[in-house]
PDB file of C-alpha atoms in Angstrom:
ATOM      1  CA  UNK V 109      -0.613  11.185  -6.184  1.00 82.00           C
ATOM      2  CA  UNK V 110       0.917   8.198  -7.496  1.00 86.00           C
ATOM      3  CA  UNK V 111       0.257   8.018 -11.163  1.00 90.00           C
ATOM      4  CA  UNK V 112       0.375   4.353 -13.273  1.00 94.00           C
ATOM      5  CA  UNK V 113       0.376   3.979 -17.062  1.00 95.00           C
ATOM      6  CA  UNK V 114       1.003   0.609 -18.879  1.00 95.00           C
ATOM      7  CA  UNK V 115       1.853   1.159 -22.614  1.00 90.00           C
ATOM      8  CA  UNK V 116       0.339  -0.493 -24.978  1.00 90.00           C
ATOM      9  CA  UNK V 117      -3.217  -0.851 -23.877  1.00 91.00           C
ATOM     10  CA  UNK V 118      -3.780  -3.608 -26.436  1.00 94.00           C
ATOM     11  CA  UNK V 119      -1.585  -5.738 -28.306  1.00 94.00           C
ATOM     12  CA  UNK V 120      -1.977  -8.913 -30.197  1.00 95.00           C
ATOM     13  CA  UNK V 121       1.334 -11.186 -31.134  1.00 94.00           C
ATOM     14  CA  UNK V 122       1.632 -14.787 -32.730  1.00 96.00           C
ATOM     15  CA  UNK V 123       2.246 -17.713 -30.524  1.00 97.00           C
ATOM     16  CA  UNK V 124       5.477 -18.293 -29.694  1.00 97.00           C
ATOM     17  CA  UNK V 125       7.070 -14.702 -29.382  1.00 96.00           C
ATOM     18  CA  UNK V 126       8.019 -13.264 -26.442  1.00 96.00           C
ATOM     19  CA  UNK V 127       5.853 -10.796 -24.460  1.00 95.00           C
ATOM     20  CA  UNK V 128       7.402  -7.369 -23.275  1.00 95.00           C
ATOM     21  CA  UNK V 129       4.437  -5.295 -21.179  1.00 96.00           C
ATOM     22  CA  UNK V 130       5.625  -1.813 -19.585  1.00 96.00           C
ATOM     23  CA  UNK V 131       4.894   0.106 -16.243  1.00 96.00           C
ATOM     24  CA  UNK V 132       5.202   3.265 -15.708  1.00 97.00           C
ATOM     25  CA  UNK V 133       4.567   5.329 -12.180  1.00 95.00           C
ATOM     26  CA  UNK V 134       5.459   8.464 -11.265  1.00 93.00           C
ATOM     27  CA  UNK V 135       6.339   8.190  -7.430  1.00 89.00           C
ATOM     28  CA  UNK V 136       9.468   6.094  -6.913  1.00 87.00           C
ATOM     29  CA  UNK V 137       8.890   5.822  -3.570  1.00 86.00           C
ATOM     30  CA  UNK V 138       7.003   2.229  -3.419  1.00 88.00           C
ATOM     31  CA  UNK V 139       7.435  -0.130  -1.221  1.00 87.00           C
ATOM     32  CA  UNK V 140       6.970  -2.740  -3.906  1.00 90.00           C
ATOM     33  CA  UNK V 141       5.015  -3.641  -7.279  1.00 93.00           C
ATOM     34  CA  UNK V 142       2.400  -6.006  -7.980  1.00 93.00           C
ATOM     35  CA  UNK V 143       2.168  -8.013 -11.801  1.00 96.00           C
ATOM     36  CA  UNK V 144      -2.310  -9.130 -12.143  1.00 96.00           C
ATOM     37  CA  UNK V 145      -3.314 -11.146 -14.220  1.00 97.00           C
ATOM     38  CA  UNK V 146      -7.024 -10.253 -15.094  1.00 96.00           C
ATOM     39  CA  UNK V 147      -9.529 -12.673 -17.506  1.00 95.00           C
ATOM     40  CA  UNK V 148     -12.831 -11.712 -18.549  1.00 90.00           C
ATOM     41  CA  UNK V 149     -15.249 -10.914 -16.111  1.00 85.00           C
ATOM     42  CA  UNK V 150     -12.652 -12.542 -13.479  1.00 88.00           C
ATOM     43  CA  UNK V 151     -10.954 -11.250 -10.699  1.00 90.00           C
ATOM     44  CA  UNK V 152      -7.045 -10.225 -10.601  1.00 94.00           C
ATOM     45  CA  UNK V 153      -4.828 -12.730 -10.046  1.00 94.00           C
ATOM     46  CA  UNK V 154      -1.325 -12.096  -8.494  1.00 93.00           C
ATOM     47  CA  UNK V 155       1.988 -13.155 -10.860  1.00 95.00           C
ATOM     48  CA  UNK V 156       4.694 -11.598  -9.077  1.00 95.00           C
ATOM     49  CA  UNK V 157       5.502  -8.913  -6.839  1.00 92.00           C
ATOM     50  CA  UNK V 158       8.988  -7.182  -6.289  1.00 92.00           C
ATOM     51  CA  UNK V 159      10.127  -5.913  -3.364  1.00 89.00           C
ATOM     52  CA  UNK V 160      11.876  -2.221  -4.052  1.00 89.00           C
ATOM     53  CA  UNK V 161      15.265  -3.506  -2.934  1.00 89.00           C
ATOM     54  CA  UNK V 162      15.031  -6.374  -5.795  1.00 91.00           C
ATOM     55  CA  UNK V 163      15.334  -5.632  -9.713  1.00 93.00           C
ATOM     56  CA  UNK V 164      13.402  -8.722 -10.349  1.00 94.00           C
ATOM     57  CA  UNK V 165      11.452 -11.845  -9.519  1.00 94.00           C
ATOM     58  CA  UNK V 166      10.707 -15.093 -11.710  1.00 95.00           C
ATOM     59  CA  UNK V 167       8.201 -17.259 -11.915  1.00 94.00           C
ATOM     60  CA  UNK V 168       8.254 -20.052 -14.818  1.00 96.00           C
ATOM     61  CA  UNK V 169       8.067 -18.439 -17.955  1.00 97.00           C
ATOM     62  CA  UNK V 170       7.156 -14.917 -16.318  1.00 97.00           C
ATOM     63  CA  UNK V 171       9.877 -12.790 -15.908  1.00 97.00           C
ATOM     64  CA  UNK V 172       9.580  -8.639 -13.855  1.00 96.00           C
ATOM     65  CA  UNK V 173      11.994  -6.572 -13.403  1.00 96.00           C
ATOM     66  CA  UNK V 174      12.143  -3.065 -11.591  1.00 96.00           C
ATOM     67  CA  UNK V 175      14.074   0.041 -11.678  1.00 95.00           C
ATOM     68  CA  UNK V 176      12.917   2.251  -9.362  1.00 91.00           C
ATOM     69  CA  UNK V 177      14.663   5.137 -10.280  1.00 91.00           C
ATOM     70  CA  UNK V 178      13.174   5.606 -13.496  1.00 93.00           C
ATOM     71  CA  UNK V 179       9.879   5.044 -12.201  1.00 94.00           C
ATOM     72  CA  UNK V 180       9.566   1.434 -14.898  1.00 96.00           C
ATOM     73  CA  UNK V 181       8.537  -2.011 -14.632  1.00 97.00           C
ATOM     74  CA  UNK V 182       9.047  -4.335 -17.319  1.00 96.00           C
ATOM     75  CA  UNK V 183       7.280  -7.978 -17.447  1.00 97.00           C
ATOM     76  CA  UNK V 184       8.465 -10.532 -19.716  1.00 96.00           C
ATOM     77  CA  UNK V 185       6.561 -13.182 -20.571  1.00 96.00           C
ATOM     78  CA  UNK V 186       8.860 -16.069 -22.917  1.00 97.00           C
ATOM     79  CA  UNK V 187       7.259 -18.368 -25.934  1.00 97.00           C
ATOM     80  CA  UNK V 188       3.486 -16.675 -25.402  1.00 97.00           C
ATOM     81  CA  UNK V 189       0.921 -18.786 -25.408  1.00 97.00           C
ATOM     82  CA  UNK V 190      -3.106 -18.739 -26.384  1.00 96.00           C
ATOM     83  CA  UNK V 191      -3.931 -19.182 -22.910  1.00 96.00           C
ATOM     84  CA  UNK V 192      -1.543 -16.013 -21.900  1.00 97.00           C
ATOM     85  CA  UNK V 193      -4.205 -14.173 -23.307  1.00 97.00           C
ATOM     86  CA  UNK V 194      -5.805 -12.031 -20.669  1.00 97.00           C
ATOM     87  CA  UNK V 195      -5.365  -8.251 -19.301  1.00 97.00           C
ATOM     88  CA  UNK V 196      -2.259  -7.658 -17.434  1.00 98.00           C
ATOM     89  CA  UNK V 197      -1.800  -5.128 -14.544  1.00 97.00           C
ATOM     90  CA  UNK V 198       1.006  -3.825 -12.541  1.00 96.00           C
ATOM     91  CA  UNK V 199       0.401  -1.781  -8.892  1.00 94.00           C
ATOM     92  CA  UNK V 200       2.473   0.261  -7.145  1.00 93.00           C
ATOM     93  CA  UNK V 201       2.304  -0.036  -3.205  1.00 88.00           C
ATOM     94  CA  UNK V 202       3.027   3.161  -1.382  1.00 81.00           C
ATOM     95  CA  UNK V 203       5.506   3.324   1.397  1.00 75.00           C
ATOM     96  CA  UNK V 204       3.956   3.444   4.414  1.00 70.00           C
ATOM     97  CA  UNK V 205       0.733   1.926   4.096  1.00 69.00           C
ATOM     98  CA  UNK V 206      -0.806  -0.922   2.161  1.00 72.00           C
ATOM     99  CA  UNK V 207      -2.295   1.035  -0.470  1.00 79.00           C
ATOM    100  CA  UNK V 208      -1.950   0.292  -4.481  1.00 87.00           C
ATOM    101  CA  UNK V 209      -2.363   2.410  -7.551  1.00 91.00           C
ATOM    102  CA  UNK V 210      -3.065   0.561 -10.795  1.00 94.00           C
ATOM    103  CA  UNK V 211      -2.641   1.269 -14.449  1.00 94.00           C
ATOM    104  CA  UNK V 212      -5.225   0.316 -16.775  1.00 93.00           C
ATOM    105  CA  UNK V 213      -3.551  -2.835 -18.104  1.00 94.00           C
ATOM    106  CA  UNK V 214      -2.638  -4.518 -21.305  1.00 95.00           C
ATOM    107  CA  UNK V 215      -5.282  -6.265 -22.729  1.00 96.00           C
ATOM    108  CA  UNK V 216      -3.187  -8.629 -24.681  1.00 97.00           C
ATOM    109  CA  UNK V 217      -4.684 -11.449 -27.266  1.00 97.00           C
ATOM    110  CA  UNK V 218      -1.626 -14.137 -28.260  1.00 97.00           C
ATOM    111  CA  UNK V 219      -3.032 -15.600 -31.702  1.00 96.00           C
ATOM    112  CA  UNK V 220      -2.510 -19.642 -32.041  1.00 94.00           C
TER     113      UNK V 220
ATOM    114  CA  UNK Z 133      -7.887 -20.696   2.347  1.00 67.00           C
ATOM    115  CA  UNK Z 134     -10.821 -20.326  -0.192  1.00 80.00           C
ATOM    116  CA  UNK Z 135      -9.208 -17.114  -1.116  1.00 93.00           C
ATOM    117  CA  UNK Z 136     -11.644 -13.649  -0.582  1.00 96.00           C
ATOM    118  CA  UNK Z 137     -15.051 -14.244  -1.147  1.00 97.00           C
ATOM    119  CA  UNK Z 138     -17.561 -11.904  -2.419  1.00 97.00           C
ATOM    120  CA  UNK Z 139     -21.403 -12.201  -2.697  1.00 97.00           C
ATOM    121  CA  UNK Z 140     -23.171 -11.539  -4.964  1.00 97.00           C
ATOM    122  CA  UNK Z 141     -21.388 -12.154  -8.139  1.00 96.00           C
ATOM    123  CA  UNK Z 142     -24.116 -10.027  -9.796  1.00 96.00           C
ATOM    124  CA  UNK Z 143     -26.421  -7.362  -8.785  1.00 97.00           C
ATOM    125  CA  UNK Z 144     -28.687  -5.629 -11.327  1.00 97.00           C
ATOM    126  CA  UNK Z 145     -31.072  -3.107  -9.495  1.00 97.00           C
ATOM    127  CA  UNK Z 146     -33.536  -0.066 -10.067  1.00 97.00           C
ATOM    128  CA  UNK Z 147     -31.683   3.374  -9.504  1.00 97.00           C
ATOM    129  CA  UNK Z 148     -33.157   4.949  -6.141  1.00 97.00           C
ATOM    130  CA  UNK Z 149     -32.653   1.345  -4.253  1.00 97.00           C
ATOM    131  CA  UNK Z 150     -30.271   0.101  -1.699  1.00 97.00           C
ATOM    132  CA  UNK Z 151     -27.506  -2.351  -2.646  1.00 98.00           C
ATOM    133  CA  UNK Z 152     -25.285  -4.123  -0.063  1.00 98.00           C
ATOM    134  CA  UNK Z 153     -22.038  -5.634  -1.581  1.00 98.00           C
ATOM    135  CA  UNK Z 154     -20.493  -8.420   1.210  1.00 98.00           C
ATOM    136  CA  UNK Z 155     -16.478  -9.527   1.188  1.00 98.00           C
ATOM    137  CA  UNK Z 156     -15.156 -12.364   3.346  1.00 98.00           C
ATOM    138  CA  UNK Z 157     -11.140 -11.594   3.648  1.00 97.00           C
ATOM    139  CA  UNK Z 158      -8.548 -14.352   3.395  1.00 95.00           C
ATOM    140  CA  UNK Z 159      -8.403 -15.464   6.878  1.00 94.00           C
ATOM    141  CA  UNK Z 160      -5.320 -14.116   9.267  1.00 92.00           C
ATOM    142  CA  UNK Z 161      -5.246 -10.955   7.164  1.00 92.00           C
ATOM    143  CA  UNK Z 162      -4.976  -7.376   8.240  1.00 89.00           C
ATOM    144  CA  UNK Z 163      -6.158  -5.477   5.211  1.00 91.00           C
ATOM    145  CA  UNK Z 164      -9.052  -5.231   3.576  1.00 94.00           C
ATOM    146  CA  UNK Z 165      -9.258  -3.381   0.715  1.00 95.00           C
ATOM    147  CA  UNK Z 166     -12.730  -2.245  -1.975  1.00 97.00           C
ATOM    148  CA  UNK Z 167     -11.438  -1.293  -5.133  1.00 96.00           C
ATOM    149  CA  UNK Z 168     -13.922  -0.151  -8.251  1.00 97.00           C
ATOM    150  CA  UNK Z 169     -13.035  -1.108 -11.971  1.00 96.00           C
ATOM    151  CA  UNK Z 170     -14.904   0.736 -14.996  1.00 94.00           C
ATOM    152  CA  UNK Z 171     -13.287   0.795 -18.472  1.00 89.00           C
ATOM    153  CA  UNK Z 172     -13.077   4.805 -18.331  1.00 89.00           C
ATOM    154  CA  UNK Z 173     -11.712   4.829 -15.098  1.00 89.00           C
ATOM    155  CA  UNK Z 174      -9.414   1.305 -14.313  1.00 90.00           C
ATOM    156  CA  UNK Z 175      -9.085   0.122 -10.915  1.00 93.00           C
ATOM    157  CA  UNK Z 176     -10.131   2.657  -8.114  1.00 92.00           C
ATOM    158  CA  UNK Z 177      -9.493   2.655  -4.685  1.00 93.00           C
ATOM    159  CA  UNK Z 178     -12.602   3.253  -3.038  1.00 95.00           C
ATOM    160  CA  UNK Z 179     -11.491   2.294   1.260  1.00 95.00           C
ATOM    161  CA  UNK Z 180      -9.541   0.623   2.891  1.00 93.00           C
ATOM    162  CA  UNK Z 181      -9.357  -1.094   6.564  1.00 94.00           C
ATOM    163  CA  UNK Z 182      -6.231  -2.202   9.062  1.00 91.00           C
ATOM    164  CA  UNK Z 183      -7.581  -4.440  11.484  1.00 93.00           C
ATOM    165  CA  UNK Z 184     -11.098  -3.946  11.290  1.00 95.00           C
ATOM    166  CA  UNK Z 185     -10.427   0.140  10.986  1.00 95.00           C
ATOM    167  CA  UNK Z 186     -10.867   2.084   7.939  1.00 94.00           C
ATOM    168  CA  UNK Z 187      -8.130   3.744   7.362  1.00 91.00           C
ATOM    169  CA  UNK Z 188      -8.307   5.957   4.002  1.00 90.00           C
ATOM    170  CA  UNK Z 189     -11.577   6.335   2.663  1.00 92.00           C
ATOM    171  CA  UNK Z 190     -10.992   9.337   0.164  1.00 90.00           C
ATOM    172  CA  UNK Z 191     -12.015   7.160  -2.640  1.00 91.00           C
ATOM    173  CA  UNK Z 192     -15.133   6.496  -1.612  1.00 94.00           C
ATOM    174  CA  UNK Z 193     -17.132   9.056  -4.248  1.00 87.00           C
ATOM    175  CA  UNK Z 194     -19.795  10.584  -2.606  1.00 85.00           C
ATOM    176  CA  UNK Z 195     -21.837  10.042   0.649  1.00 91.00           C
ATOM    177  CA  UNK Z 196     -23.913   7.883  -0.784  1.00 96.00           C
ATOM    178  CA  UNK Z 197     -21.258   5.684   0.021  1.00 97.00           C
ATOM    179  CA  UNK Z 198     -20.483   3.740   2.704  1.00 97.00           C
ATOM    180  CA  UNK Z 199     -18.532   0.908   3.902  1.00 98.00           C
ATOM    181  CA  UNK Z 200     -18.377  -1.199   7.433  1.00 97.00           C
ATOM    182  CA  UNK Z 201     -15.912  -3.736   9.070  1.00 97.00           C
ATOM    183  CA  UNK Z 202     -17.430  -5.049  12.185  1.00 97.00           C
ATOM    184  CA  UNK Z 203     -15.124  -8.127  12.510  1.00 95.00           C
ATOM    185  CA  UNK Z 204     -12.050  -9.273  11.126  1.00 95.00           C
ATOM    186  CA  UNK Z 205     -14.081 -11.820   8.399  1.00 95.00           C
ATOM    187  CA  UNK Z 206     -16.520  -9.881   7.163  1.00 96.00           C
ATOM    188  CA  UNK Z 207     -16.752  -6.673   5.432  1.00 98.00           C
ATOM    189  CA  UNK Z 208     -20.020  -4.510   3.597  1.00 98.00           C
ATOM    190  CA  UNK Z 209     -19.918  -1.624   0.955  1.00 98.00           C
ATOM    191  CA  UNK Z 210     -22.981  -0.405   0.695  1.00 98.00           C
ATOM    192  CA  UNK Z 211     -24.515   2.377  -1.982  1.00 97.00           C
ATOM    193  CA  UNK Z 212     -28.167   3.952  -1.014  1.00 97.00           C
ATOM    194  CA  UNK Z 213     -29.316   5.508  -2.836  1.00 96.00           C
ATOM    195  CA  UNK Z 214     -27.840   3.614  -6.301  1.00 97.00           C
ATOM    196  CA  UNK Z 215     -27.640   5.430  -9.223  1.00 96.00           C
ATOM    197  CA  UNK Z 216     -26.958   3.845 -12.924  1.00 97.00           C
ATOM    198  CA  UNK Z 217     -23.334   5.611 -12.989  1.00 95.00           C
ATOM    199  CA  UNK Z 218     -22.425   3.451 -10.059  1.00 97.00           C
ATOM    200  CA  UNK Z 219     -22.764   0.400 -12.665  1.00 97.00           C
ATOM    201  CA  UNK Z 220     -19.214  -1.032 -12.273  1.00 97.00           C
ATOM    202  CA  UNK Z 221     -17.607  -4.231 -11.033  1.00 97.00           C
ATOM    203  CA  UNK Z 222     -16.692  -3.764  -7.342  1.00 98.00           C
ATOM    204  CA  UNK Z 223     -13.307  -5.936  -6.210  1.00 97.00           C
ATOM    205  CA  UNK Z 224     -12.250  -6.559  -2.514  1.00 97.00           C
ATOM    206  CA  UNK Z 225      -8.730  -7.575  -1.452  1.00 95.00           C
ATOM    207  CA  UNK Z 226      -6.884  -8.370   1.395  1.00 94.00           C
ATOM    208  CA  UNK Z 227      -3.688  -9.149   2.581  1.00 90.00           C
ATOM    209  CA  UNK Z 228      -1.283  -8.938   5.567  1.00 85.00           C
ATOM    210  CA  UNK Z 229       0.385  -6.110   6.774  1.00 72.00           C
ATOM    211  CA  UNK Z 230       4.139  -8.099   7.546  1.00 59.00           C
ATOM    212  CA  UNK Z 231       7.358  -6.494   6.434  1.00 58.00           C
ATOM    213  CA  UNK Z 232       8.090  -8.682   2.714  1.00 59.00           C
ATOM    214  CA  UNK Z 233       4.927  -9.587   2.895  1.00 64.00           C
ATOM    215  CA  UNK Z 234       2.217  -7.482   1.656  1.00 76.00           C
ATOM    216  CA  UNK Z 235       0.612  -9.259  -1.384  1.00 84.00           C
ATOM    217  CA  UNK Z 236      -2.693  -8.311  -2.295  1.00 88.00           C
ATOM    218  CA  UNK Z 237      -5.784 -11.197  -2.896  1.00 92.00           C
ATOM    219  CA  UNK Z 238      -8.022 -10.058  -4.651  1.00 93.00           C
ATOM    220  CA  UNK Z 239     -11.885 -11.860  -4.952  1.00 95.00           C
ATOM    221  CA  UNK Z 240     -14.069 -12.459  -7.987  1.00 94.00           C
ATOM    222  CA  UNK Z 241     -15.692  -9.191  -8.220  1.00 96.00           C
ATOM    223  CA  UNK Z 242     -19.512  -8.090  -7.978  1.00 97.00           C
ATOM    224  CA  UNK Z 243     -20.740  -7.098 -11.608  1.00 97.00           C
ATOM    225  CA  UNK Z 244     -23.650  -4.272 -10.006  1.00 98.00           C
ATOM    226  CA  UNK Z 245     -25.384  -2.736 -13.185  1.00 97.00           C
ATOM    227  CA  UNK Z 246     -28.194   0.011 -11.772  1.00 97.00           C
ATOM    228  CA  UNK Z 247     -30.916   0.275 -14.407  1.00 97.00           C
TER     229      UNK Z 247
END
């Protein structure tokens, strides 16, 4: 069973500094990974998703990478924001069907 | 698109009764995916259906239970009879089933609290 952990769960930096949120899964055989972004009593919405062939993807000032072989996802988020504050999960898509296993996320608060 | 749409947005309702959680899937989509979020527990895959068929449902917790698809728009979970540990928010998704293309859309969630 294909296991997710994001480390920290919470973490609070200043406005301006760069975010760094981990991934970790277990199974490295995905098909690809999924960045949420999650607000209060919101749905998830999708940031980015990386194909396994690709060690990253870009979108404006979001950045994810992938290596598969460790089993680690890394997204980078540059000159953080108050409104970047939200809960952010990753999900790991199994080969072979459609199916995605989430960490918990990290709840992260960027003070103004 | 309106995106996946999911009714109601809250439920509150006496343990013992019936609740019936609806999901309208992004049109042109072959998944369809319920998903449970709880702080202890995260985001839990509860069933999920391929063209109108479910196709894993070893999330779904007990036999209390269930979940239809009768057409490719519309989609029920269903819990009878409701306890208050079923108090969660309940997510559906869907997405399309294409090689590259298999990003998940997820809807706003019903907030069911069973009192």
């Amino acid at each position: 069973k294909q296991e997710v952990t994001q480390i920290p769960a919470a973490l609070s930096v200043p406005e301006g500094e760069n975010l760094v949120l981990n991934c970790s899964f277990t199974d490295s055989a995905i098909y690809n990974l999924q960045w949420f972004r999650q607000d209060p009593g919101k749905g998830l919405t999708s940031l980015l998703l990386i194909q396994s062939s690709q060690r990253e993807q870009t979108s404006g000032r979001l950045n994810a990478s992938l290596d598969k072989s460790s089993g680690r996802s890394t997204l980078y988020i540059a000159a953080s924001q108050p409104g970047d504050s939200a809960t952010y999960l990753c999900a790991a898509r199994k080969y072979g069907n459609n199916r995605l296993a989430f960490g918990k996320g990290n709840q992260v608060v960027v003070i103004p | 698109d309106a995106g996946v749409i999911q009714s109601p947005r809250h439920e509150v309702t006496e343990m013992g009764q019936e609740v019936t959680l609806r999901c309208k899937p992004i049109s042109g989509h072959d998944y369809l995916f319920w998903y449970r979020q709880t702080m202890m527990r995260g985001l839990e895959l509860l069933i999920y259906f391929n063209n109108n068929v479910p196709i894993d449902d070893s999330g779904m917790p007990e036999d209390r239970f269930s979940a239809k698809m009768p057409n490719a728009s519309f989609s029920t979970l269903k819990i009878q009879p409701s306890e208050p540990r079923d108090s969660a928010v309940y997510f559906c998704a869907s997405s399309l089933a294409s090689v590259g293309n298999t990003e998940a859309f997820f809807g706003q969630g019903t907030r069911l609290t069973v009192v």
